[in-house]
Short mmCIF file of C-alpha atoms in Angstrom, two decimals:
data_model
loop_
_atom_site.label_atom_id
_atom_site.label_comp_id
_atom_site.label_asym_id
_atom_site.label_seq_id
_atom_site.Cartn_x
_atom_site.Cartn_y
_atom_site.Cartn_z
CA MET A 204 -20.36 -9.73 -8.23
CA ALA A 205 -20.55 -9.39 -4.47
CA ILE A 206 -19.54 -11.56 -1.53
CA GLY A 207 -22.50 -12.21 0.77
CA ILE A 208 -20.90 -10.50 3.76
CA LYS A 209 -21.42 -6.91 4.82
CA ALA A 210 -18.34 -4.82 4.11
CA PRO A 211 -18.06 -3.29 7.63
CA HIS A 212 -18.03 -6.80 9.12
CA LEU A 213 -15.49 -8.17 6.66
CA ALA A 214 -13.29 -5.08 7.02
CA ILE A 215 -12.61 -6.01 10.65
CA VAL A 216 -10.20 -8.70 9.41
CA PRO A 217 -7.95 -6.42 7.28
CA HIS A 218 -8.02 -3.79 10.04
CA ALA A 219 -6.65 -6.38 12.48
CA LEU A 220 -4.08 -7.54 9.92
CA ALA A 221 -3.05 -3.92 9.35
CA VAL A 222 -2.31 -3.47 13.06
CA ALA A 223 -0.39 -6.74 13.15
CA GLY A 224 1.64 -5.85 10.04
CA ALA A 225 2.48 -2.38 11.35
CA VAL A 226 3.65 -3.75 14.69
CA MET A 227 5.70 -6.49 13.05
CA VAL A 228 7.53 -4.20 10.61
CA LEU A 229 8.30 -1.74 13.43
CA VAL A 230 9.62 -4.52 15.68
CA TRP A 231 11.78 -5.76 12.81
CA CYS A 232 13.22 -2.39 11.85
CA ILE A 233 13.63 -0.96 15.36
CA TYR A 234 14.45 -4.01 17.50
CA PHE A 235 16.25 -6.32 15.08
CA LEU A 236 17.72 -3.83 12.58
CA GLY A 237 18.66 -1.14 15.08
CA GLY A 238 16.22 1.69 14.51
CA LEU A 239 15.34 4.45 12.04
CA ALA A 240 17.34 7.53 11.09
CA TRP A 241 17.27 10.12 8.32
CA GLU A 242 20.95 10.91 8.83
CA SER A 243 23.38 8.44 10.36
CA SER A 244 26.90 7.06 9.99
CA ASN A 245 25.17 3.67 10.03
CA LYS A 246 23.51 3.87 6.62
CA SER A 247 21.36 0.81 7.29
CA LEU A 248 19.28 2.92 9.67
CA ILE A 249 18.37 5.14 6.71
CA PHE A 250 17.23 2.12 4.73
CA ASN A 251 15.07 0.94 7.63
CA ILE A 252 12.70 3.83 6.96
CA HIS A 253 11.90 2.27 3.58
CA PRO A 254 10.02 -0.88 4.68
CA VAL A 255 8.21 1.03 7.43
CA LEU A 256 6.88 3.72 5.09
CA MET A 257 6.15 1.34 2.24
CA LEU A 258 4.15 -1.05 4.41
CA ILE A 259 2.42 1.32 6.84
CA GLY A 260 2.29 4.38 4.61
CA PHE A 261 1.74 2.91 1.17
CA ILE A 262 0.23 -0.58 1.53
CA ILE A 263 -1.85 -0.18 4.69
CA ILE A 264 -3.10 3.39 4.24
CA GLY A 265 -3.62 2.70 0.54
CA GLY A 266 -5.69 -0.35 1.47
CA GLU A 267 -7.74 1.66 3.94
CA ALA A 268 -8.41 4.19 1.17
CA ILE A 269 -9.68 1.42 -1.11
CA MET A 270 -11.92 -0.08 1.58
CA SER A 271 -13.31 3.29 2.70
CA TYR A 272 -15.74 3.45 -0.21
CA LYS A 273 -17.35 0.16 0.73
CA SER A 274 -16.92 -0.23 4.48
CA LEU A 275 -17.90 3.22 5.78
CA PRO A 276 -21.64 3.91 6.25
CA LEU A 277 -21.23 7.56 5.28
CA ARG A 278 -22.55 9.87 2.60
CA LYS A 279 -20.96 9.51 -0.83
CA GLU A 280 -19.43 13.00 -0.71
CA VAL A 281 -17.74 12.30 2.63
CA LYS A 282 -16.38 8.95 1.48
CA LYS A 283 -15.05 10.55 -1.68
CA VAL A 284 -12.96 13.00 0.37
CA ILE A 285 -11.73 10.26 2.72
CA HIS A 286 -10.84 8.05 -0.26
CA LEU A 287 -8.96 10.90 -1.96
CA VAL A 288 -7.08 12.08 1.13
CA LEU A 289 -6.00 8.61 2.26
CA HIS A 290 -4.70 7.81 -1.22
CA ALA A 291 -2.80 11.13 -1.25
CA ILE A 292 -1.18 10.30 2.11
CA ALA A 293 -0.28 6.81 0.87
CA LEU A 294 1.24 8.25 -2.32
CA ILE A 295 3.30 10.87 -0.47
CA LEU A 296 4.62 8.38 2.09
CA GLY A 297 5.34 5.91 -0.70
CA ILE A 298 7.40 8.50 -2.56
CA ILE A 299 9.33 9.32 0.62
CA GLY A 300 9.84 5.61 1.23
CA ILE A 301 11.29 5.12 -2.24
CA TYR A 302 13.48 8.18 -1.77
CA THR A 303 14.99 6.69 1.40
CA ALA A 304 16.02 3.59 -0.57
CA PHE A 305 17.80 5.81 -3.13
CA LYS A 306 19.34 7.85 -0.30
CA TYR A 307 20.66 4.70 1.36
CA HIS A 308 22.09 3.38 -1.90
CA ASN A 309 23.71 6.68 -2.85
CA GLU A 310 25.31 7.21 0.57
CA SER A 311 26.48 3.57 0.66
CA SER A 312 27.83 3.58 -2.92
CA ILE A 313 25.33 0.92 -3.98
CA ALA A 314 23.88 0.88 -7.50
CA ASN A 315 20.26 1.94 -7.95
CA LEU A 316 17.51 0.21 -9.92
CA TYR A 317 19.28 -3.09 -10.49
CA SER A 318 16.61 -5.42 -9.07
CA LEU A 319 13.15 -6.49 -10.17
CA HIS A 320 11.82 -5.14 -6.87
CA SER A 321 13.09 -1.65 -7.68
CA TRP A 322 11.80 -1.74 -11.27
CA ILE A 323 8.31 -2.78 -10.21
CA GLY A 324 8.40 -0.30 -7.32
CA ILE A 325 9.04 2.67 -9.61
CA GLY A 326 6.34 1.45 -11.98
CA VAL A 327 3.81 1.05 -9.18
CA ILE A 328 4.39 4.49 -7.69
CA VAL A 329 4.11 6.12 -11.14
CA LEU A 330 0.88 4.25 -11.94
CA TYR A 331 -0.49 5.06 -8.47
CA GLY A 332 0.23 8.74 -9.06
CA ILE A 333 -1.46 8.69 -12.47
CA GLN A 334 -4.47 6.94 -10.96
CA TRP A 335 -4.75 9.53 -8.19
CA ILE A 336 -4.41 12.51 -10.55
CA TYR A 337 -7.00 11.08 -12.94
CA GLY A 338 -9.40 10.35 -10.08
CA PHE A 339 -8.95 13.86 -8.68
CA LEU A 340 -9.59 15.57 -12.03
CA VAL A 341 -12.50 13.40 -13.17
CA PHE A 342 -14.32 12.58 -9.92
CA PHE A 343 -13.41 15.46 -7.61
CA TYR A 344 -12.21 18.72 -9.19
CA PRO A 345 -12.97 20.14 -11.69
CA GLY A 346 -14.92 16.94 -12.35
CA GLY A 347 -15.82 15.32 -15.62
CA SER A 348 -19.23 15.07 -17.22
CA THR A 349 -21.72 12.56 -15.89
CA GLU A 350 -21.11 10.35 -18.92
CA LEU A 351 -17.33 10.50 -18.54
CA ARG A 352 -17.54 9.61 -14.85
CA ARG A 353 -19.93 6.74 -15.52
CA GLU A 354 -17.74 5.31 -18.27
CA SER A 355 -14.50 5.87 -16.34
CA LEU A 356 -15.61 4.40 -13.02
CA PRO A 357 -15.28 0.66 -13.82
CA TRP A 358 -11.83 1.24 -15.32
CA HIS A 359 -10.81 3.45 -12.40
CA VAL A 360 -11.76 0.71 -9.95
CA LEU A 361 -10.16 -2.08 -12.01
CA PHE A 362 -6.93 -0.16 -12.64
CA GLY A 363 -6.70 0.82 -8.97
CA LEU A 364 -7.07 -2.78 -7.83
CA LEU A 365 -4.48 -3.99 -10.35
CA VAL A 366 -1.98 -1.38 -9.17
CA TYR A 367 -2.66 -2.33 -5.56
CA ILE A 368 -2.16 -6.05 -6.28
CA LEU A 369 1.16 -5.15 -7.95
CA ALA A 370 2.12 -3.20 -4.83
CA ILE A 371 1.33 -6.18 -2.57
CA GLY A 372 3.32 -8.53 -4.78
CA ASN A 373 6.27 -6.15 -4.93
CA ALA A 374 6.26 -5.72 -1.15
CA SER A 375 6.55 -9.50 -0.85
CA ILE A 376 9.49 -9.48 -3.27
CA GLY A 377 11.08 -6.73 -1.19
CA PHE A 378 10.82 -8.72 2.03
CA LEU A 379 12.34 -11.74 0.28
CA GLU A 380 15.15 -9.65 -1.22
CA LYS A 381 16.12 -8.05 2.10
CA LEU A 382 15.92 -11.34 3.98
CA THR A 383 18.14 -12.99 1.36
CA PHE A 384 20.73 -10.22 1.78
CA LEU A 385 20.63 -10.63 5.56
CA GLU A 386 20.97 -14.41 5.37
CA ASN A 387 23.89 -14.09 2.97
CA SER A 388 25.50 -11.82 5.59
CA GLY A 389 25.15 -14.43 8.30
CA LEU A 390 21.60 -14.16 9.60
CA GLU A 391 20.35 -17.48 10.97
CA LYS A 392 17.87 -18.94 8.48
CA TYR A 393 15.65 -20.39 11.19
CA GLY A 394 16.12 -17.58 13.68
CA ALA A 395 13.52 -15.24 15.17
CA GLU A 396 14.25 -12.42 12.73
CA ALA A 397 13.92 -14.62 9.66
CA TYR A 398 10.58 -15.92 10.89
CA LEU A 399 9.40 -12.40 11.69
CA VAL A 400 10.20 -11.16 8.18
CA ASN A 401 8.45 -14.12 6.55
CA PHE A 402 5.35 -13.74 8.73
CA THR A 403 5.27 -10.00 8.06
CA ALA A 404 5.23 -10.76 4.33
CA LEU A 405 2.42 -13.30 4.85
CA VAL A 406 0.38 -10.79 6.84
CA THR A 407 0.92 -8.23 4.07
CA ILE A 408 -0.39 -10.67 1.45
CA LEU A 409 -3.40 -11.58 3.60
CA TYR A 410 -4.14 -7.91 4.22
CA GLY A 411 -4.11 -7.21 0.49
CA ALA A 412 -6.38 -10.19 -0.18
CA PHE A 413 -8.95 -9.06 2.39
CA VAL A 414 -8.85 -5.52 1.02
CA ILE A 415 -9.89 -6.98 -2.35
CA PHE A 416 -12.54 -9.18 -0.69
CA THR A 417 -13.96 -6.08 1.05
CA VAL A 418 -14.31 -4.29 -2.27
CA PHE A 419 -16.52 -7.14 -3.53
CA SER A 420 -18.54 -7.48 -0.32
CA GLU A 421 -21.97 -6.00 0.34
CA ALA A 422 -22.16 -2.30 1.12
CA PRO A 423 -23.82 -1.30 4.42
CA THR A 424 -27.50 -0.44 4.24
CA GLU A 425 -26.78 3.23 4.92
CA ASP A 426 -24.50 3.26 1.91
CA ASP A 427 -25.71 4.54 -1.43
CA HIS A 428 -24.36 1.73 -3.60
CA GLY A 429 -20.69 2.18 -2.71
CA TYR A 430 -18.60 1.87 -5.84
CA SER A 431 -21.59 2.01 -8.17
CA ALA A 432 -21.68 5.82 -8.32
CA ILE A 433 -19.27 8.66 -7.70
#
């Protein structure tokens, strides 16, 4: 199934949403929440690294990795490397982002892994890592047989999209969780910061949706069937 729109044209929308989401999360964490810090007496500054890395590093770069196979009019071998490297960057930044949440909790004497957001987050990063390792071994190096790659490809694509959808959903839960904590601490429910967080979550969801739409759009004419062969 394919959407009757060329992938490079459709990809313009998620690219714009990615820029908007990145700007919004940075404004939130730097302007409203006070900035970012790896070490600080104000432990909240450590936590602020978490939403920045999870949105920009994991969700956005991960989405760009997914779209690269369909939206770039490049040779298959080049797209394979871009796809692999972008996913590796997303995975690494995601792991660091999760670590900062643990670091904040540990240094603030807050329990770890008590929320649905944290449970799903650990599951997503583990599944993402498994997906990347499998893709590297089967499609890149040392590479599986032609039959194995052909049989694995539909499942690799499907599993990758399911993991990404989980990541988008969990990011939305994370925004809601943090905003709820802030509102319980006195943040104005109809204030600028509350609206910013909600709109950032909406942009994240829209970005994820258009990433999926791009996967099912038409490959550019220079492309050699996009996802149909690796």
